[in-house]
Coordinates of C-alpha atoms and ligand atoms in Angstrom, one line a residue:
M30 CA -4.0 -23.4 30.4
P31 CA -7.7 -22.5 30.2
A32 CA -9.0 -19.8 27.9
R33 CA -9.6 -16.5 29.6
S34 CA -11.9 -13.8 28.4
A35 CA -11.6 -10.1 28.1
Y36 CA -13.9 -7.3 27.0
V37 CA -12.8 -5.8 23.7
C38 CA -14.1 -2.4 22.5
Q39 CA -15.6 -2.9 19.0
Q40 CA -14.7 0.7 18.1
C41 CA -11.1 1.2 19.2
G42 CA -10.0 -2.3 20.0
A43 CA -9.0 -1.6 23.6
S44 CA -9.4 -4.5 26.0
T45 CA -10.4 -4.5 29.7
P46 CA -10.8 -7.5 32.1
K47 CA -14.2 -6.3 33.3
W48 CA -17.4 -5.4 31.5
A49 CA -18.4 -1.8 31.5
G50 CA -21.1 0.3 29.8
Q51 CA -18.5 2.7 28.4
C52 CA -15.1 1.9 26.9
P53 CA -12.5 3.3 29.3
S54 CA -10.2 4.1 26.3
C55 CA -12.3 5.8 23.7
E56 CA -15.4 6.5 25.8
A57 CA -17.8 5.0 23.4
W58 CA -20.9 3.4 24.9
N59 CA -22.0 -0.2 24.7
T60 CA -19.1 -1.3 22.6
L61 CA -17.4 -3.9 24.9
V62 CA -17.8 -7.5 23.8
E63 CA -16.5 -10.6 25.5
T64 CA -13.5 -12.0 23.7
V65 CA -11.5 -15.2 24.2
V66 CA -7.9 -14.6 25.2
P67 CA -5.7 -17.6 24.3
G68 CA -4.4 -19.3 27.3
G69 CA -1.0 -20.2 25.8
P70 CA 2.2 -18.2 26.1
R71 CA 1.5 -16.1 23.1
G72 CA -1.6 -14.7 24.8
A73 CA -2.1 -11.4 26.7
K74 CA 0.3 -8.6 26.9
G75 CA 2.0 -7.4 30.1
G76 CA 4.5 -10.2 30.6
A77 CA 2.5 -12.1 33.1
R78 CA 2.5 -15.1 30.9
E79 CA 6.2 -15.2 30.0
R80 CA 7.2 -18.7 29.1
R81 CA 9.0 -20.4 31.9
A82 CA 11.8 -22.7 31.0
G83 CA 10.5 -26.3 31.4
G84 CA 13.6 -28.2 32.4
G85 CA 16.6 -26.1 33.3
E86 CA 17.2 -22.4 33.1
A87 CA 19.0 -22.8 29.8
A88 CA 16.1 -24.4 27.9
G89 CA 15.4 -22.7 24.6
I90 CA 18.8 -21.0 24.4
E91 CA 20.8 -21.8 21.3
P92 CA 23.9 -20.5 19.6
I93 CA 23.1 -18.0 16.8
G94 CA 25.2 -20.1 14.4
G95 CA 22.7 -23.0 14.9
V96 CA 19.6 -21.0 14.0
T97 CA 18.5 -21.1 10.4
S98 CA 17.4 -17.7 9.1
A99 CA 14.0 -17.2 7.7
E100 CA 15.5 -15.7 4.6
A101 CA 16.6 -19.2 3.4
A102 CA 13.1 -20.5 2.9
R103 CA 11.0 -17.9 1.1
L104 CA 8.0 -19.3 -0.8
E105 CA 8.1 -17.3 -4.1
T106 CA 4.8 -16.6 -5.6
G107 CA 6.4 -16.3 -9.0
M108 CA 4.7 -12.9 -9.6
G109 CA 7.7 -10.6 -9.5
E110 CA 5.7 -7.5 -8.5
V111 CA 4.2 -9.3 -5.6
D112 CA 7.4 -10.9 -4.4
R113 CA 9.1 -7.5 -4.6
V114 CA 6.6 -6.0 -2.1
L115 CA 6.8 -9.1 0.1
G116 CA 10.5 -8.7 0.3
G117 CA 11.3 -11.8 -1.8
G118 CA 8.3 -14.1 -1.3
L119 CA 6.1 -15.4 1.5
V120 CA 7.8 -16.5 4.7
P121 CA 6.7 -20.0 6.0
G122 CA 5.1 -19.8 9.4
S123 CA 4.0 -16.2 8.8
I124 CA 0.7 -14.5 8.3
V125 CA 0.2 -11.7 5.8
L126 CA -2.9 -9.5 5.6
F127 CA -4.0 -8.5 2.1
G128 CA -6.2 -5.4 2.5
G129 CA -8.1 -3.3 0.1
D130 CA -11.5 -1.9 -0.8
P131 CA -14.3 -4.3 -1.7
G132 CA -14.1 -5.2 -5.4
I133 CA -10.5 -4.1 -5.9
G134 CA -9.3 -7.6 -6.8
K135 CA -8.0 -9.2 -3.6
S136 CA -9.7 -12.5 -4.2
T137 CA -8.5 -12.5 -7.8
L138 CA -5.0 -11.8 -6.8
L139 CA -4.9 -14.5 -4.1
L140 CA -6.5 -17.1 -6.3
Q141 CA -3.8 -16.4 -8.9
L142 CA -1.0 -16.6 -6.3
A143 CA -2.5 -19.8 -4.9
A144 CA -2.5 -21.3 -8.4
R145 CA 1.1 -20.3 -9.0
V146 CA 2.3 -21.8 -5.8
A147 CA 0.3 -25.0 -6.4
R148 CA 1.6 -25.2 -10.0
A149 CA 5.1 -25.1 -8.6
G150 CA 4.4 -28.2 -6.7
S151 CA 3.3 -27.1 -3.2
A152 CA 0.0 -27.9 -1.5
V153 CA -2.4 -24.9 -1.3
L154 CA -5.7 -24.5 0.6
Y155 CA -8.1 -21.7 -0.3
V156 CA -10.7 -21.2 2.4
T157 CA -13.6 -19.2 1.0
G158 CA -16.1 -17.7 3.5
E159 CA -17.4 -15.2 1.1
E160 CA -18.2 -17.1 -2.0
S161 CA -19.2 -20.7 -2.8
S162 CA -16.8 -23.2 -4.2
A163 CA -18.7 -22.9 -7.5
Q164 CA -18.1 -19.1 -7.6
V165 CA -14.4 -19.6 -6.9
R166 CA -14.2 -22.3 -9.5
G167 CA -15.8 -19.9 -12.0
R168 CA -13.2 -17.2 -11.3
A169 CA -10.4 -19.8 -11.4
E170 CA -11.5 -20.8 -14.9
R171 CA -11.3 -17.2 -15.9
V172 CA -7.8 -16.6 -14.5
G173 CA -6.3 -20.0 -15.3
A174 CA -6.2 -21.2 -11.7
V175 CA -7.8 -24.7 -12.1
V176 CA -4.7 -26.5 -10.9
E177 CA -3.9 -29.7 -9.3
G178 CA -2.7 -29.2 -5.7
L179 CA -5.1 -26.3 -5.1
A180 CA -8.0 -27.3 -2.7
L181 CA -11.0 -25.3 -1.8
L182 CA -12.8 -25.2 1.6
P183 CA -16.0 -23.3 1.7
T184 CA -16.6 -22.4 5.4
T185 CA -17.2 -19.4 7.7
E186 CA -16.3 -21.4 10.8
L187 CA -12.9 -20.5 12.1
D188 CA -12.5 -23.8 13.9
V189 CA -13.1 -25.7 10.7
A190 CA -10.6 -23.6 8.8
V191 CA -7.9 -23.9 11.5
N192 CA -8.4 -27.6 11.9
A193 CA -8.1 -28.1 8.1
I194 CA -4.9 -26.1 7.9
A195 CA -3.5 -28.0 10.9
A196 CA -4.3 -31.3 9.3
M197 CA -3.3 -30.5 5.8
R198 CA -0.3 -28.3 6.6
P199 CA -0.3 -26.7 3.1
A200 CA 2.6 -24.5 2.0
L201 CA 0.1 -21.7 1.5
A202 CA -3.4 -21.2 3.0
V203 CA -5.6 -18.3 1.8
V204 CA -8.4 -17.3 4.1
D205 CA -10.9 -15.1 2.3
S206 CA -12.0 -13.1 4.2
V207 CA -11.2 -12.2 7.8
Q208 CA -14.6 -10.5 8.0
T209 CA -16.6 -13.6 7.2
M210 CA -14.9 -16.0 9.7
A211 CA -16.1 -16.5 13.2
S212 CA -15.4 -18.6 16.2
D213 CA -18.3 -20.1 18.2
D214 CA -16.4 -19.4 21.4
L215 CA -17.1 -15.7 21.0
G216 CA -20.3 -13.8 21.4
G217 CA -19.8 -11.1 18.7
P218 CA -20.8 -11.5 15.1
A219 CA -18.4 -12.2 12.3
G220 CA -16.5 -9.0 11.4
S221 CA -16.6 -7.6 14.9
V222 CA -13.3 -6.5 16.5
G223 CA -13.3 -9.4 18.9
Q224 CA -13.9 -12.0 16.1
V225 CA -11.4 -10.4 13.7
R226 CA -8.7 -10.5 16.4
E227 CA -9.5 -14.1 17.2
V228 CA -9.4 -15.1 13.5
A229 CA -6.0 -13.4 13.1
S230 CA -4.4 -14.8 16.2
R231 CA -5.7 -18.3 15.7
L232 CA -4.4 -18.3 12.1
A233 CA -1.1 -16.9 13.2
E234 CA -0.8 -19.8 15.6
V235 CA -1.6 -22.5 13.1
A236 CA 0.7 -20.8 10.5
K237 CA 3.6 -21.0 12.9
A238 CA 2.9 -24.6 14.0
G239 CA 2.8 -26.0 10.5
A240 CA 5.3 -23.6 8.8
T241 CA 2.3 -22.6 6.6
C242 CA 2.1 -19.2 4.9
V243 CA -1.3 -17.8 5.7
A244 CA -2.6 -15.1 3.4
L245 CA -5.6 -13.4 5.1
V246 CA -7.9 -11.2 3.0
G247 CA -9.4 -8.2 4.7
H248 CA -11.8 -5.6 3.4
V249 CA -11.0 -2.0 4.3
T250 CA -13.8 -0.4 6.3
K251 CA -15.3 3.0 5.9
E252 CA -12.7 4.5 8.2
G253 CA -10.0 3.4 5.8
T254 CA -8.5 0.7 8.0
V255 CA -9.0 -3.1 8.1
A256 CA -11.7 -3.9 10.6
G257 CA -11.3 -1.0 13.0
P258 CA -8.3 1.1 13.9
R259 CA -5.1 -0.9 14.1
T260 CA -7.0 -4.0 15.2
L261 CA -5.2 -6.4 13.0
E262 CA -1.9 -4.8 12.1
H263 CA 0.0 -5.9 15.2
L264 CA -1.4 -9.4 15.0
V265 CA 0.1 -10.2 11.6
D266 CA 3.6 -10.2 10.2
A267 CA 2.9 -8.1 7.2
V268 CA 0.1 -5.9 5.8
I269 CA -0.1 -5.5 2.1
Y270 CA -2.6 -3.1 0.5
L271 CA -4.0 -3.5 -2.9
E272 CA -5.0 -0.1 -4.2
G273 CA -6.4 1.6 -7.3
E274 CA -9.3 3.3 -8.7
R275 CA -12.1 0.7 -9.1
L276 CA -12.9 1.8 -12.6
G277 CA -9.4 2.1 -13.8
A278 CA -7.2 -1.0 -14.5
T279 CA -4.1 0.0 -12.5
R280 CA -3.5 -1.8 -9.2
L281 CA -0.7 -0.9 -6.8
L282 CA 0.5 -3.2 -4.1
R283 CA 2.1 -1.5 -1.1
A284 CA 3.4 -2.9 2.2
A285 CA 2.1 -0.9 5.3
K286 CA 4.0 -3.2 7.6
N287 CA 6.5 -5.9 6.8
R288 CA 8.4 -7.8 9.4
Y289 CA 10.4 -9.5 6.7
G290 CA 11.2 -6.7 4.2
S291 CA 11.0 -3.0 3.4
T292 CA 7.7 -1.1 3.3
E293 CA 9.1 1.2 0.6
E294 CA 8.5 -1.0 -2.5
V295 CA 5.5 -0.8 -4.6
G296 CA 4.2 -3.4 -7.1
V297 CA 2.4 -2.4 -10.2
L298 CA -0.3 -4.7 -11.6
E299 CA -3.0 -4.3 -14.2
M300 CA -6.5 -5.8 -14.0
R301 CA -7.4 -7.6 -17.2
S302 CA -10.1 -9.9 -18.4
D303 CA -8.1 -12.8 -17.3
G304 CA -7.0 -11.5 -13.9
L305 CA -4.2 -9.4 -12.6
A306 CA -1.1 -9.1 -14.8
E307 CA 2.3 -7.6 -14.2
V308 CA 3.0 -4.6 -16.4
A309 CA 5.9 -4.7 -18.8
D310 CA 7.5 -1.4 -18.0
A311 CA 6.2 -0.1 -14.7
S312 CA 8.2 3.1 -15.0
R313 CA 6.6 4.1 -18.3
F314 CA 3.2 3.1 -17.1
F315 CA 2.3 6.4 -15.4
L316 CA 3.2 8.5 -18.3
E317 CA -0.1 9.4 -19.8
S318 CA 1.1 10.4 -23.2
E319 CA 4.2 10.5 -25.3
Q320 CA 2.8 13.4 -27.3
P321 CA 4.4 16.8 -27.4
P322 CA 4.0 18.6 -24.1
V323 CA 0.8 20.5 -23.4
A324 CA 0.1 23.3 -20.9
G325 CA -0.8 22.0 -17.4
S326 CA 1.3 18.9 -17.5
A327 CA 4.7 18.1 -16.0
V328 CA 6.6 14.9 -15.5
T329 CA 8.5 13.9 -12.4
I330 CA 10.6 10.9 -11.7
A331 CA 9.3 9.6 -8.3
L332 CA 11.3 7.1 -6.3
E333 CA 9.0 4.5 -4.9
G334 CA 11.3 2.3 -2.9
T335 CA 14.3 1.5 -5.0
R336 CA 12.4 1.9 -8.2
P337 CA 12.1 5.1 -10.1
L338 CA 8.8 5.8 -11.8
A339 CA 8.1 8.5 -14.3
V340 CA 4.8 10.1 -13.4
E341 CA 2.8 12.8 -15.1
I342 CA 1.2 15.5 -13.0
Q343 CA -1.7 17.3 -14.5
A344 CA -3.1 20.6 -13.4
L345 CA -6.0 22.7 -14.5
A346 CA -6.7 26.3 -13.3
A347 CA -10.0 27.6 -14.5
P348 CA -11.6 31.0 -13.6
A349 CA -13.6 30.5 -10.4
G350 CA -17.3 31.3 -10.1
Y351 CA -18.8 32.9 -6.9
G352 CA -17.6 31.9 -3.5
A353 CA -14.5 30.2 -2.4
P354 CA -12.5 28.7 -5.4
R355 CA -12.4 24.9 -5.6
R356 CA -9.2 23.0 -4.9
A357 CA -9.5 19.3 -5.8
T358 CA -6.7 16.7 -6.0
T359 CA -6.4 13.0 -6.8
G360 CA -3.3 11.1 -5.9
I361 CA -1.6 13.8 -3.9
D362 CA -2.2 15.4 -0.5
P363 CA -4.5 18.4 -1.0
N364 CA -2.8 20.3 1.8
R365 CA 0.5 20.0 0.0
V366 CA -1.1 21.5 -3.1
L367 CA -2.5 24.4 -1.0
M368 CA 1.0 25.1 0.2
L369 CA 2.4 25.0 -3.3
I370 CA -0.4 27.4 -4.5
A371 CA 0.7 29.8 -1.7
V372 CA 4.4 29.5 -2.6
L373 CA 3.6 30.2 -6.2
A374 CA 1.7 33.3 -5.3
R375 CA 4.4 34.6 -2.9
H376 CA 7.6 33.6 -4.7
A377 CA 6.8 33.4 -8.4
G378 CA 4.1 36.1 -8.7
L379 CA 1.5 33.5 -9.9
N380 CA -1.8 34.2 -8.2
L381 CA -4.4 31.5 -8.3
T382 CA -6.9 33.1 -5.9
G383 CA -9.4 33.7 -8.6
H384 CA -9.1 30.2 -10.1
D385 CA -10.5 26.8 -9.4
V386 CA -7.6 24.4 -9.2
Y387 CA -7.5 20.7 -10.0
V388 CA -4.4 18.5 -9.7
N389 CA -4.3 14.9 -10.8
V390 CA -1.6 12.3 -10.7
A391 CA -2.0 10.3 -13.9
G392 CA -2.5 6.5 -13.8
G393 CA -3.9 6.2 -10.4
L394 CA -0.6 6.5 -8.5
R395 CA -0.5 8.2 -5.1
I396 CA 2.5 10.4 -4.6
E397 CA 3.8 11.0 -1.1
E398 CA 7.4 12.2 -1.6
P399 CA 8.1 15.9 -1.3
A400 CA 10.3 15.7 -4.4
A401 CA 7.1 15.9 -6.4
D402 CA 6.6 19.5 -5.3
L403 CA 8.5 21.0 -8.2
A404 CA 6.5 19.1 -10.9
V405 CA 3.2 20.1 -9.2
A406 CA 4.3 23.7 -9.0
A407 CA 5.4 23.6 -12.7
A408 CA 2.1 22.0 -13.8
L409 CA 0.2 24.8 -12.0
A410 CA 2.4 27.5 -13.4
S411 CA 2.1 25.9 -16.8
T412 CA -1.7 25.9 -16.8
L413 CA -2.0 29.4 -15.5
R414 CA 0.5 30.9 -18.0
E415 CA -0.6 28.6 -20.8
R416 CA 3.0 27.6 -21.5
A417 CA 4.0 24.0 -21.8
V418 CA 6.9 22.5 -20.0
R419 CA 9.9 22.3 -22.4
S420 CA 10.0 19.1 -24.3
G421 CA 12.4 16.5 -22.9
T422 CA 12.3 18.0 -19.4
V423 CA 11.4 16.3 -16.1
L424 CA 11.3 17.9 -12.7
A425 CA 12.1 16.8 -9.2
G426 CA 12.8 18.8 -6.0
E427 CA 11.3 19.8 -2.7
L428 CA 10.1 23.4 -2.3
A429 CA 10.4 25.2 1.0
L430 CA 7.9 27.9 2.1
S431 CA 10.7 30.4 1.3
G432 CA 10.5 29.4 -2.3
R433 CA 13.9 27.8 -2.1
L434 CA 14.4 24.5 -3.9
R435 CA 16.2 21.4 -2.6
V436 CA 17.8 18.9 -4.8
A437 CA 15.9 15.6 -5.1
S438 CA 17.6 12.7 -3.4
R439 CA 19.5 10.4 -5.8
A440 CA 19.1 12.9 -8.6
E441 CA 21.5 11.0 -10.8
R442 CA 19.5 7.9 -10.5
R443 CA 16.3 9.8 -11.5
L444 CA 18.1 11.4 -14.4
A445 CA 19.3 8.0 -15.6
E446 CA 15.7 6.7 -15.6
A447 CA 14.5 9.9 -17.3
R448 CA 17.1 9.3 -20.1
R449 CA 16.0 5.7 -20.5
L450 CA 12.5 7.0 -21.2
G451 CA 13.6 9.6 -23.7
F452 CA 13.9 12.7 -21.6
S453 CA 17.1 14.7 -21.6
R454 CA 17.0 17.0 -18.7
L455 CA 16.1 17.0 -15.0
V456 CA 15.4 20.3 -13.4
T457 CA 16.1 20.2 -9.7
G458 CA 17.7 22.1 -6.8
P459 CA 21.3 23.0 -6.4
A460 CA 23.7 20.2 -5.5
R461 CA 24.3 20.1 -1.7
G462 CA 27.4 22.1 -0.9
D463 CA 29.8 19.2 -0.4
G464 CA 32.2 20.3 -3.1
G465 CA 32.4 16.9 -4.6
S466 CA 29.1 16.6 -6.4
H467 CA 28.9 18.1 -9.9
S468 CA 26.0 19.7 -11.7
S469 CA 26.1 21.2 -15.1
A470 CA 23.7 21.9 -17.8
D471 CA 25.3 19.5 -20.3
D472 CA 25.1 16.4 -18.2
G473 CA 21.4 16.8 -18.0
L474 CA 21.1 18.1 -14.5
A475 CA 19.8 21.6 -14.5
A476 CA 19.9 23.2 -11.1
A477 CA 18.0 26.2 -9.9
A478 CA 18.2 27.8 -6.4
D479 CA 14.5 28.6 -6.2
L480 CA 11.1 28.2 -7.7
R481 CA 11.4 31.2 -9.9
G482 CA 14.6 30.0 -11.4
A483 CA 13.3 26.5 -11.9
L484 CA 10.2 27.7 -13.7
R485 CA 12.5 29.8 -16.0
L486 CA 14.4 26.6 -16.8
A487 CA 11.4 24.4 -17.2
L488 CA 8.7 26.4 -19.0
E489 CA 8.7 27.5 -22.6
D490 CA 9.1 31.3 -23.2
Ligands
TYD11 P1 -12.4 -9.5 -6.7 O1 -11.1 -10.2 -6.7 O2 -13.7 -10.2 -6.4 O3 -12.4 -8.3 -5.6 P2 -12.3 -8.3 -4.0 O4 -12.0 -9.7 -3.6 O5 -11.2 -7.4 -3.6 O6 -13.6 -7.9 -3.5 O7 -12.5 -8.6 -8.0 C1 -13.6 -8.0 -8.4 C2 -13.5 -7.2 -9.6 O8 -12.5 -7.6 -10.5 C3 -14.8 -7.4 -10.4 O9 -15.4 -6.1 -10.5 C4 -14.4 -8.0 -11.7 C5 -12.9 -7.7 -11.8 N1 -12.2 -8.8 -12.5 C6 -11.6 -8.5 -13.8 O10 -11.7 -7.4 -14.3 N2 -10.9 -9.5 -14.4 C7 -10.9 -10.8 -13.8 O11 -10.2 -11.7 -14.4 C8 -11.5 -11.0 -12.6 C9 -11.5 -12.4 -12.0 C10 -12.2 -10.0 -12.0
MG12 MG1 -13.3 -11.1 -2.6

């Protein structure tokens, strides 16, 4: 079938068959660019190109027992933290997007993974559109990735890359980066929505055809997404983000989409002088200090996926100057903190209106789960009242606007992890009224019905 073209908006990614001055979807002007739509069956949406059975009606039908599952054939990278996030390794024939801010370590990570796979005996091709072979070789020397079986291809031409992958059929092909590759068939420049989509869909095709794992690197753009809103996510099988503060050493891997695994797991890595390394005890990693507790600090046990992580929440309340007091947070949703400030005022008599408030999640972690509420509230109460959290105490539980406290999910699991790290007590909400669950002070679970009660249990007198 011949290639067809469509006009794709460079801003929102919407596609229309006819050119127009204004995008019919997002109403931006002069953003439509002609884009090739593959003529094959995996082309356009809408069902018009459904594959028709060639011979008889039954073509393509097979008994489920005769189908081999993709689970059987994972390509393990050998880096446990990465395999965990991938759901057990890379899946042959799939394409995974590795996104992250420029300079965060994507090229470093993929070069290390490429070397590990090559060292284990599989062929690997690293397509570099951003750096010269010499630059990649320089990095490879630094991270110990000069390995037999790892080949470099410096090019920014999509056709060259695709043909090389099709001819070599490596177990793993890294394409670094999606923003530097371009197809001559398209008008737009490299990095435009049309090009980026073409790169991802052509690579997805060649991955499938040769049972190659394609790892595609993508820089996150200003808007916080890879190359325009949602442009790429539906074209790839998995999206893994590498996150962290550029100046800090901690790097987190998270799946934003994973067709072959959970999106709950996080991987914890550390940037060193010889590349990214797994950390020995990830759970302890986010505990800033093991010193006696100080005012303004509270520890929670967060559950990231199946893994509990001990995390220190730091808060500082300082008398505000003129005007509206400042509220600044890192690693936690500022709106959640505003809510907790209001709950503290209304239900614990702790008024922060006259204070600038800073809340920081130690170690560069981002906390999403509401069970962190209680530790944030305790850190705030602790800084305001200049009382430390009792030694050996961790907190986890969600706060309602009414000031009531809910028990954290899997509280026993969290307590077990707290114990392993040398804490003795988890302050949380009351056990759900199912009669069967137990909660008593001596097994380490200390339950309070509301914020006031929890602060009484948690803070020193
Ligand atoms: P890089 O992988 O080039 O980032 P990206 O591909 O995401 O843009 O990593 C860049 C940073 O990582 C750079 O500032 C230097 C640092 N780095 C180390 O700290 N140790 C190392 O071993 C390497 C290779 C890089
Ligand atoms: Mg790079």
